[in-house]
Amino acid sequence: MSINYPNGKIYEQSPLNTPKKSNLLLFGKRGMSLEDDINASNAFYLANNVAVIHKKPTPIKIVKVDYPKRSAAVIKEAYFQTASTTDYNGIYNGHYLDFEAKETKNKTSFPLSNFHEHQIEHMKACVLQKGISFVIIKFATLDKLYLLPSKTLLTYWDQQNKDGRKSIPLKTIQTEGFELQYTLNPVIPYLKYVDKMIEHL
Amino acid sequence: MSINYPNGKIYEQSPLNTPKKSNLLLFGKRGMSLEDDINASNAFYLANNVAVIHKKPTPIKIVKVDYPKRSAAVIKEAYFQTASTTDYNGIYNGHYLDFEAKETKNKTSFPLSNFHEHQIEHMKACVLQKGISFVIIKFATLDKLYLLPSKTLLTYWDQQNKDGRKSIPLKTIQTEGFELQYTLNPVIPYLKYVDKMIEHL
């Protein structure tokens, strides 16, 4: 079953999105969705006392709830709401981390339309408060994964109304970001590159 | 309309929980729920570039969604889930903040049963990562509000199986925490006491 968010994006139920066993053996957990991979990485970091990072639940507007006798409350009418922040945040050795994960099928650039104004505003506010803010971008067709500091994204975002460029070139992401290689544990070792961001604070 | 969570707690819809205008004039926004007061305070801090703190949405397990033509997706069956973290987190001038807000009708102590094991585990993990972890406790009957650093809560939590004490005495909260006074903006100026926690880091 796939569920569409109001913005037309597919909401994927994790259990139905599990890869075939053969993929698991060959590629660790690589067959899973980017969200599943990041959640698995965060679970690994948490279990090993490395960092406490969680995905925020999707905000939902509840309209109607039933209370059947002797069983749990059932939400009977509710609607997806647009999040006012990024999806992930938490703490890593005294540093506040805040990030968003996005996938694209594009091959040469990452479209800025993947972000909402309020997410950008949130990133700017986090940067202002000295947080570590970044995006994990998956180029699905190329099978490439990058960590891009928000600074670059925010520059492109603010320039789009001036120069008309509505995407970040892959080359820029390769130069100003870090390529992430899948490993077994954690699946996506993104904190290695967060360390590099911290070095340059 | 009031909606019950599976744990029996009342889920209050904010618009229906708004105080009468006379209360607003006399006491700022004091007639609202503790959650509303904290959210209003966080909105004030955000608007003034002081801190970026958000309440996490309640996690919900979605089972069934309808897609009416030309209108938003409607969730038709869903269930409340237990959160694996505290309700609030964010960043304040380079510091990761993480807290929970709780109300009690007790007059002399705060029952530990207000917390779940996973919330306590989360607080411990945050403290380990050098985060600022605390609880905002409202003694509703006494009309008193306190900020208590997690350290005290965690000590009482870990001791309860040894000494059998299932609550934190109000006197301890007054000695080891900080009394919060309501103000107009922000409604609950809790960052003033977070500053004191930071001083003692």
Short mmCIF file of C-alpha atoms in Angstrom, two decimals:
data_model
loop_
_atom_site.label_atom_id
_atom_site.label_comp_id
_atom_site.label_asym_id
_atom_site.label_seq_id
_atom_site.Cartn_x
_atom_site.Cartn_y
_atom_site.Cartn_z
CA MET A 1 0.00 0.00 0.00
CA SER A 2 1.26 3.47 -0.78
CA ILE A 3 -0.25 6.56 0.74
CA ASN A 4 -0.05 9.99 -0.83
CA TYR A 5 0.76 13.05 1.25
CA PRO A 6 -1.21 16.17 0.33
CA ASN A 7 1.86 17.36 -1.59
CA GLY A 8 1.56 14.30 -3.83
CA LYS A 9 4.52 12.48 -2.31
CA ILE A 10 4.24 8.80 -1.61
CA TYR A 11 4.04 7.77 2.02
CA GLU A 12 5.67 4.37 2.26
CA GLN A 13 4.90 1.96 5.06
CA SER A 14 8.23 0.56 6.17
CA PRO A 15 7.30 -3.13 6.48
CA LEU A 16 6.06 -3.26 2.89
CA ASN A 17 9.16 -1.57 1.67
CA THR A 18 11.59 -4.19 2.85
CA PRO A 19 14.02 -5.47 0.23
CA LYS A 20 14.30 -9.09 -0.83
CA LYS A 21 16.59 -11.17 1.33
CA SER A 22 19.17 -11.57 -1.43
CA ASN A 23 19.61 -7.79 -1.59
CA LEU A 24 20.06 -7.67 2.15
CA LEU A 25 22.87 -10.23 2.00
CA LEU A 26 24.64 -8.57 -0.89
CA PHE A 27 24.30 -4.93 0.05
CA GLY A 28 23.68 -4.74 3.78
CA LYS A 29 20.43 -2.83 4.05
CA ARG A 30 20.90 -0.89 0.84
CA GLY A 31 17.68 -1.95 -0.79
CA MET A 32 15.59 -0.01 1.72
CA SER A 33 14.30 3.54 1.35
CA LEU A 34 16.54 6.45 2.26
CA GLU A 35 14.37 7.08 5.32
CA ASP A 36 14.73 3.48 6.48
CA ASP A 37 18.50 3.64 5.95
CA ILE A 38 18.78 6.83 8.00
CA ASN A 39 16.55 5.45 10.75
CA ALA A 40 18.67 2.29 10.90
CA SER A 41 21.83 4.42 11.11
CA ASN A 42 20.31 6.51 13.91
CA ALA A 43 19.32 3.35 15.79
CA PHE A 44 22.93 2.16 15.48
CA TYR A 45 24.30 5.50 16.72
CA LEU A 46 21.84 5.50 19.63
CA ALA A 47 22.57 1.91 20.67
CA ASN A 48 26.29 2.70 20.70
CA ASN A 49 25.94 5.95 22.66
CA VAL A 50 27.30 7.93 19.72
CA ALA A 51 24.38 10.30 19.11
CA VAL A 52 20.68 10.74 19.85
CA ILE A 53 18.97 11.55 16.54
CA HIS A 54 15.30 10.85 15.78
CA LYS A 55 12.95 11.37 12.88
CA LYS A 56 10.03 13.55 13.87
CA PRO A 57 6.60 12.00 13.42
CA THR A 58 4.50 13.34 10.53
CA PRO A 59 2.20 16.02 11.91
CA ILE A 60 -1.43 14.98 11.67
CA LYS A 61 -4.58 17.01 12.33
CA ILE A 62 -6.98 14.81 14.26
CA VAL A 63 -10.69 15.49 13.67
CA LYS A 64 -12.53 12.45 14.98
CA VAL A 65 -11.65 9.71 17.47
CA ASP A 66 -13.69 6.70 18.58
CA TYR A 67 -13.35 4.99 21.95
CA PRO A 68 -14.38 1.37 21.60
CA LYS A 69 -14.98 -0.40 24.90
CA ARG A 70 -11.97 -2.30 26.20
CA SER A 71 -9.75 -1.36 23.26
CA ALA A 72 -7.46 1.43 22.13
CA ALA A 73 -8.78 4.75 20.83
CA VAL A 74 -9.24 4.69 17.04
CA ILE A 75 -8.64 7.82 14.99
CA LYS A 76 -11.47 7.85 12.42
CA GLU A 77 -10.79 11.12 10.62
CA ALA A 78 -7.48 12.93 10.34
CA TYR A 79 -5.43 14.82 7.78
CA PHE A 80 -1.75 15.13 6.94
CA GLN A 81 -0.26 18.49 7.83
CA THR A 82 2.82 20.16 6.41
CA ALA A 83 5.77 19.98 8.79
CA SER A 84 7.17 23.31 9.93
CA THR A 85 10.65 21.92 10.51
CA THR A 86 13.06 19.44 8.99
CA ASP A 87 12.54 15.73 9.57
CA TYR A 88 15.54 14.86 11.74
CA ASN A 89 17.20 16.45 14.73
CA GLY A 90 19.07 15.56 17.86
CA ILE A 91 22.37 15.77 19.66
CA TYR A 92 25.85 14.49 18.88
CA ASN A 93 28.57 15.07 21.47
CA GLY A 94 27.27 18.49 22.51
CA HIS A 95 26.34 19.55 18.98
CA TYR A 96 22.77 20.12 17.83
CA LEU A 97 22.20 18.37 14.49
CA ASP A 98 19.31 19.18 12.19
CA PHE A 99 18.76 17.73 8.74
CA GLU A 100 16.42 16.74 5.98
CA ALA A 101 16.68 13.73 3.64
CA LYS A 102 15.64 14.01 0.00
CA GLU A 103 15.71 11.79 -3.07
CA THR A 104 15.77 12.81 -6.73
CA LYS A 105 15.67 10.91 -10.00
CA ASN A 106 17.55 13.74 -11.70
CA LYS A 107 21.05 13.00 -12.91
CA THR A 108 22.78 16.34 -13.13
CA SER A 109 21.22 18.59 -10.50
CA PHE A 110 19.02 18.69 -7.43
CA PRO A 111 15.78 20.70 -7.83
CA LEU A 112 15.13 23.31 -5.14
CA SER A 113 11.40 22.51 -5.44
CA ASN A 114 12.13 19.59 -3.09
CA PHE A 115 12.09 22.10 -0.24
CA HIS A 116 9.35 24.24 1.23
CA GLU A 117 9.87 27.83 2.31
CA HIS A 118 9.22 26.94 5.98
CA GLN A 119 11.90 24.23 5.92
CA ILE A 120 14.38 26.74 4.55
CA GLU A 121 13.36 29.26 7.23
CA HIS A 122 13.86 26.57 9.85
CA MET A 123 17.35 25.76 8.51
CA LYS A 124 18.29 29.44 8.58
CA ALA A 125 17.06 29.73 12.18
CA CYS A 126 19.10 26.66 13.19
CA VAL A 127 22.24 28.02 11.54
CA LEU A 128 21.70 31.32 13.39
CA GLN A 129 21.59 29.38 16.69
CA LYS A 130 24.90 27.65 15.78
CA GLY A 131 23.37 24.30 14.92
CA ILE A 132 24.84 21.82 12.43
CA SER A 133 22.37 21.94 9.56
CA PHE A 134 22.59 19.84 6.40
CA VAL A 135 20.74 17.77 3.81
CA ILE A 136 21.28 14.16 2.84
CA ILE A 137 20.56 13.91 -0.89
CA LYS A 138 20.13 10.66 -2.78
CA PHE A 139 20.49 10.66 -6.55
CA ALA A 140 18.46 7.49 -7.02
CA THR A 141 19.20 6.98 -10.72
CA LEU A 142 22.93 7.50 -10.24
CA ASP A 143 22.89 5.49 -6.99
CA LYS A 144 24.88 8.24 -5.29
CA LEU A 145 24.41 9.73 -1.84
CA TYR A 146 25.69 13.08 -0.56
CA LEU A 147 25.72 15.15 2.59
CA LEU A 148 25.41 18.82 1.71
CA PRO A 149 25.83 21.53 4.38
CA SER A 150 22.79 23.84 4.44
CA LYS A 151 24.99 26.83 3.69
CA THR A 152 25.19 25.83 0.02
CA LEU A 153 21.48 25.06 -0.22
CA LEU A 154 20.57 28.40 1.40
CA THR A 155 22.82 30.29 -1.03
CA TYR A 156 21.14 28.64 -4.04
CA TRP A 157 17.69 29.14 -2.50
CA ASP A 158 18.22 32.87 -1.98
CA GLN A 159 19.71 33.31 -5.45
CA GLN A 160 16.95 31.56 -7.38
CA ASN A 161 14.83 34.67 -7.70
CA LYS A 162 17.82 36.64 -8.95
CA ASP A 163 19.51 34.29 -11.40
CA GLY A 164 16.53 32.04 -12.12
CA ARG A 165 18.47 28.84 -11.38
CA LYS A 166 16.00 26.42 -9.73
CA SER A 167 18.41 23.61 -8.89
CA ILE A 168 21.82 22.88 -7.39
CA PRO A 169 24.23 21.35 -9.94
CA LEU A 170 25.52 17.90 -9.01
CA LYS A 171 29.06 19.26 -9.52
CA THR A 172 28.46 21.84 -6.79
CA ILE A 173 27.15 19.15 -4.46
CA GLN A 174 30.27 17.07 -5.17
CA THR A 175 32.55 20.02 -4.50
CA GLU A 176 30.85 21.55 -1.47
CA GLY A 177 29.34 18.39 0.00
CA PHE A 178 30.59 14.92 0.91
CA GLU A 179 29.84 11.66 -0.87
CA LEU A 180 28.44 9.06 1.53
CA GLN A 181 29.34 5.40 1.06
CA TYR A 182 27.01 2.75 2.42
CA THR A 183 28.52 0.55 5.11
CA LEU A 184 27.15 -2.32 7.14
CA ASN A 185 26.89 -0.56 10.50
CA PRO A 186 25.78 2.16 10.38
CA VAL A 187 24.16 1.83 6.95
CA ILE A 188 24.88 5.51 6.23
CA PRO A 189 27.87 6.71 8.29
CA TYR A 190 26.94 10.38 7.97
CA LEU A 191 28.43 11.46 11.31
CA LYS A 192 31.89 10.99 9.80
CA TYR A 193 31.16 14.02 7.62
CA VAL A 194 29.40 15.89 10.39
CA ASP A 195 32.80 15.67 12.11
CA LYS A 196 34.29 17.51 9.14
CA MET A 197 31.61 20.20 9.41
CA ILE A 198 32.39 20.57 13.12
CA GLU A 199 36.14 20.91 12.33
CA HIS A 200 35.33 23.91 10.14
CA LEU A 201 33.03 25.66 12.64
CA MET B 1 -14.35 18.12 22.31
CA SER B 2 -11.86 16.20 24.37
CA ILE B 3 -10.06 13.16 23.02
CA ASN B 4 -8.53 10.52 25.22
CA TYR B 5 -5.09 9.13 24.54
CA PRO B 6 -4.69 5.39 25.08
CA ASN B 7 -3.09 6.18 28.43
CA GLY B 8 -6.32 7.83 29.52
CA LYS B 9 -5.01 11.37 29.27
CA ILE B 10 -7.14 14.04 27.71
CA TYR B 11 -6.10 15.30 24.30
CA GLU B 12 -7.16 18.93 24.18
CA GLN B 13 -7.77 20.77 20.94
CA SER B 14 -6.10 24.16 21.34
CA PRO B 15 -8.85 26.39 19.87
CA LEU B 16 -11.40 25.06 22.32
CA ASN B 17 -9.05 25.56 25.20
CA THR B 18 -8.64 29.29 24.79
CA PRO B 19 -9.29 31.35 27.92
CA LYS B 20 -11.92 34.08 28.15
CA LYS B 21 -10.80 37.48 27.00
CA SER B 22 -10.88 38.90 30.52
CA ASN B 23 -8.35 36.30 31.67
CA LEU B 24 -6.14 37.17 28.73
CA LEU B 25 -6.08 40.81 29.74
CA LEU B 26 -5.48 40.12 33.40
CA PHE B 27 -3.03 37.25 33.24
CA GLY B 28 -1.46 37.26 29.82
CA LYS B 29 -2.14 33.82 28.41
CA ARG B 30 -2.20 32.05 31.76
CA GLY B 31 -5.59 30.42 31.34
CA MET B 32 -4.29 28.09 28.62
CA SER B 33 -2.92 24.59 29.07
CA LEU B 34 0.73 24.10 29.98
CA GLU B 35 1.36 22.82 26.45
CA ASP B 36 -0.23 25.94 24.91
CA ASP B 37 1.80 28.17 27.20
CA ILE B 38 5.06 26.44 26.25
CA ASN B 39 4.18 26.52 22.55
CA ALA B 40 3.41 30.25 22.80
CA SER B 41 6.73 30.81 24.58
CA ASN B 42 8.58 28.86 21.89
CA ALA B 43 6.85 30.90 19.16
CA PHE B 44 8.01 34.06 20.93
CA TYR B 45 11.59 32.78 21.21
CA LEU B 46 11.58 31.74 17.55
CA ALA B 47 10.15 35.04 16.29
CA ASN B 48 12.83 36.92 18.22
CA ASN B 49 15.70 34.70 17.05
CA VAL B 50 16.37 33.57 20.61
CA ALA B 51 15.95 29.81 20.19
CA VAL B 52 14.45 27.20 17.86
CA ILE B 53 12.38 24.84 20.02
CA HIS B 54 9.44 22.79 18.74
CA LYS B 55 7.03 20.29 20.18
CA LYS B 56 7.23 16.99 18.37
CA PRO B 57 4.00 15.78 16.79
CA THR B 58 2.27 12.86 18.52
CA PRO B 59 3.36 9.67 16.75
CA ILE B 60 0.45 7.99 15.01
CA LYS B 61 0.27 4.60 13.32
CA ILE B 62 -1.67 5.00 10.09
CA VAL B 63 -3.64 1.98 8.94
CA LYS B 64 -6.09 3.23 6.31
CA VAL B 65 -6.16 6.29 4.07
CA ASP B 66 -8.80 7.38 1.55
CA TYR B 67 -8.10 9.52 -1.52
CA PRO B 68 -11.25 11.41 -2.41
CA LYS B 69 -11.15 12.97 -5.89
CA ARG B 70 -10.02 16.61 -5.90
CA SER B 71 -9.53 16.77 -2.14
CA ALA B 72 -6.91 16.00 0.48
CA ALA B 73 -6.12 12.46 1.61
CA VAL B 74 -8.24 11.44 4.61
CA ILE B 75 -6.84 9.14 7.28
CA LYS B 76 -9.70 6.76 8.10
CA GLU B 77 -8.04 4.47 10.61
CA ALA B 78 -5.07 5.26 12.81
CA TYR B 79 -3.86 4.72 16.37
CA PHE B 80 -1.92 6.76 18.91
CA GLN B 81 1.58 5.45 19.54
CA THR B 82 3.79 5.95 22.56
CA ALA B 83 6.54 8.49 21.91
CA SER B 84 10.09 7.21 22.30
CA THR B 85 11.47 10.62 23.22
CA THR B 86 10.49 13.70 25.18
CA ASP B 87 8.03 16.19 23.68
CA TYR B 88 10.25 19.22 23.11
CA ASN B 89 13.70 19.73 21.69
CA GLY B 90 15.71 22.25 19.75
CA ILE B 91 18.63 24.61 19.85
CA TYR B 92 19.43 27.68 21.93
CA ASN B 93 22.63 29.55 21.17
CA GLY B 94 24.62 26.42 20.34
CA HIS B 95 23.08 24.33 23.11
CA TYR B 96 20.83 21.35 22.49
CA LEU B 97 17.74 21.58 24.70
CA ASP B 98 15.48 18.64 25.42
CA PHE B 99 12.55 18.63 27.80
CA GLU B 100 9.21 17.27 28.83
CA ALA B 101 6.26 19.17 30.33
CA LYS B 102 4.06 17.56 32.97
CA GLU B 103 1.16 18.59 35.18
CA THR B 104 0.10 17.16 38.51
CA LYS B 105 -2.77 17.82 40.88
CA ASN B 106 -0.66 16.64 43.81
CA LYS B 107 0.29 19.25 46.38
CA THR B 108 3.38 17.90 48.09
CA SER B 109 5.24 15.77 45.55
CA PHE B 110 5.52 14.87 41.88
CA PRO B 111 4.75 11.20 41.07
CA LEU B 112 7.39 9.40 39.00
CA SER B 113 4.57 7.49 37.29
CA ASN B 114 4.20 10.56 35.04
CA PHE B 115 7.20 9.27 33.09
CA HIS B 116 7.73 6.22 30.95
CA GLU B 117 10.91 4.17 31.02
CA HIS B 118 11.73 5.13 27.38
CA GLN B 119 11.49 8.84 28.18
CA ILE B 120 13.89 8.37 31.07
CA GLU B 121 16.25 6.40 28.80
CA HIS B 122 16.05 9.22 26.26
CA MET B 123 16.91 11.83 28.92
CA LYS B 124 19.89 9.78 30.07
CA ALA B 125 21.11 9.48 26.46
CA CYS B 126 20.76 13.25 25.97
CA VAL B 127 22.67 14.01 29.16
CA LEU B 128 25.41 11.61 28.00
CA GLN B 129 25.66 13.60 24.74
CA LYS B 130 26.02 16.84 26.75
CA GLY B 131 22.53 18.14 26.08
CA ILE B 132 20.55 20.39 28.42
CA SER B 133 17.80 18.11 29.70
CA PHE B 134 15.03 19.15 32.07
CA VAL B 135 11.34 18.92 32.96
CA ILE B 136 8.80 21.71 33.32
CA ILE B 137 6.43 20.67 36.11
CA LYS B 138 3.12 22.38 36.84
CA PHE B 139 1.51 21.86 40.24
CA ALA B 140 -1.98 22.75 39.00
CA THR B 141 -3.67 22.86 42.41
CA LEU B 142 -0.92 25.02 43.91
CA ASP B 143 -0.70 27.10 40.72
CA LYS B 144 3.08 26.73 40.77
CA LEU B 145 5.45 26.04 37.92
CA TYR B 146 9.00 24.71 38.13
CA LEU B 147 11.91 23.85 35.89
CA LEU B 148 13.71 20.80 37.23
CA PRO B 149 17.03 19.64 35.70
CA SER B 150 16.81 15.97 34.64
CA LYS B 151 19.69 15.09 36.93
CA THR B 152 17.37 15.22 39.98
CA LEU B 153 14.61 13.30 38.21
CA LEU B 154 17.05 10.60 37.08
CA THR B 155 18.42 10.20 40.60
CA TYR B 156 14.92 9.70 42.03
CA TRP B 157 14.00 7.38 39.15
CA ASP B 158 16.99 5.13 39.70
CA GLN B 159 16.47 5.10 43.48
CA GLN B 160 12.78 4.16 43.45
CA ASN B 161 13.44 0.45 43.31
CA LYS B 162 15.87 0.71 46.21
CA ASP B 163 14.14 3.05 48.64
CA GLY B 164 10.59 2.58 47.36
CA ARG B 165 9.95 6.33 47.02
CA LYS B 166 7.73 6.80 43.96
CA SER B 167 7.68 10.59 43.82
CA ILE B 168 9.90 13.68 44.05
CA PRO B 169 9.07 15.85 47.07
CA LEU B 170 8.00 19.41 46.22
CA LYS B 171 10.68 20.63 48.62
CA THR B 172 13.37 18.91 46.54
CA ILE B 173 11.96 20.48 43.37
CA GLN B 174 12.04 23.89 45.05
CA THR B 175 15.63 23.38 46.20
CA GLU B 176 17.12 21.76 43.11
CA GLY B 177 14.89 23.38 40.47
CA PHE B 178 13.76 26.89 39.61
CA GLU B 179 10.34 28.40 40.11
CA LEU B 180 8.99 29.86 36.87
CA GLN B 181 6.88 33.01 36.97
CA TYR B 182 4.45 33.69 34.15
CA THR B 183 5.18 36.84 32.14
CA LEU B 184 3.48 38.43 29.16
CA ASN B 185 6.13 37.64 26.54
CA PRO B 186 7.20 34.92 26.65
CA VAL B 187 4.39 33.40 28.72
CA ILE B 188 6.87 31.05 30.42
CA PRO B 189 10.38 32.54 30.37
CA TYR B 190 12.09 29.21 30.92
CA LEU B 191 15.28 30.06 29.01
CA LYS B 192 16.24 32.37 31.88
CA TYR B 193 16.74 29.25 33.99
CA VAL B 194 18.30 27.29 31.17
CA ASP B 195 20.96 30.02 31.30
CA LYS B 196 21.57 29.07 34.93
CA MET B 197 21.92 25.41 33.94
CA ILE B 198 24.43 26.40 31.24
CA GLU B 199 26.43 28.44 33.79
CA HIS B 200 26.86 25.30 35.86
CA LEU B 201 27.90 23.02 32.98
#
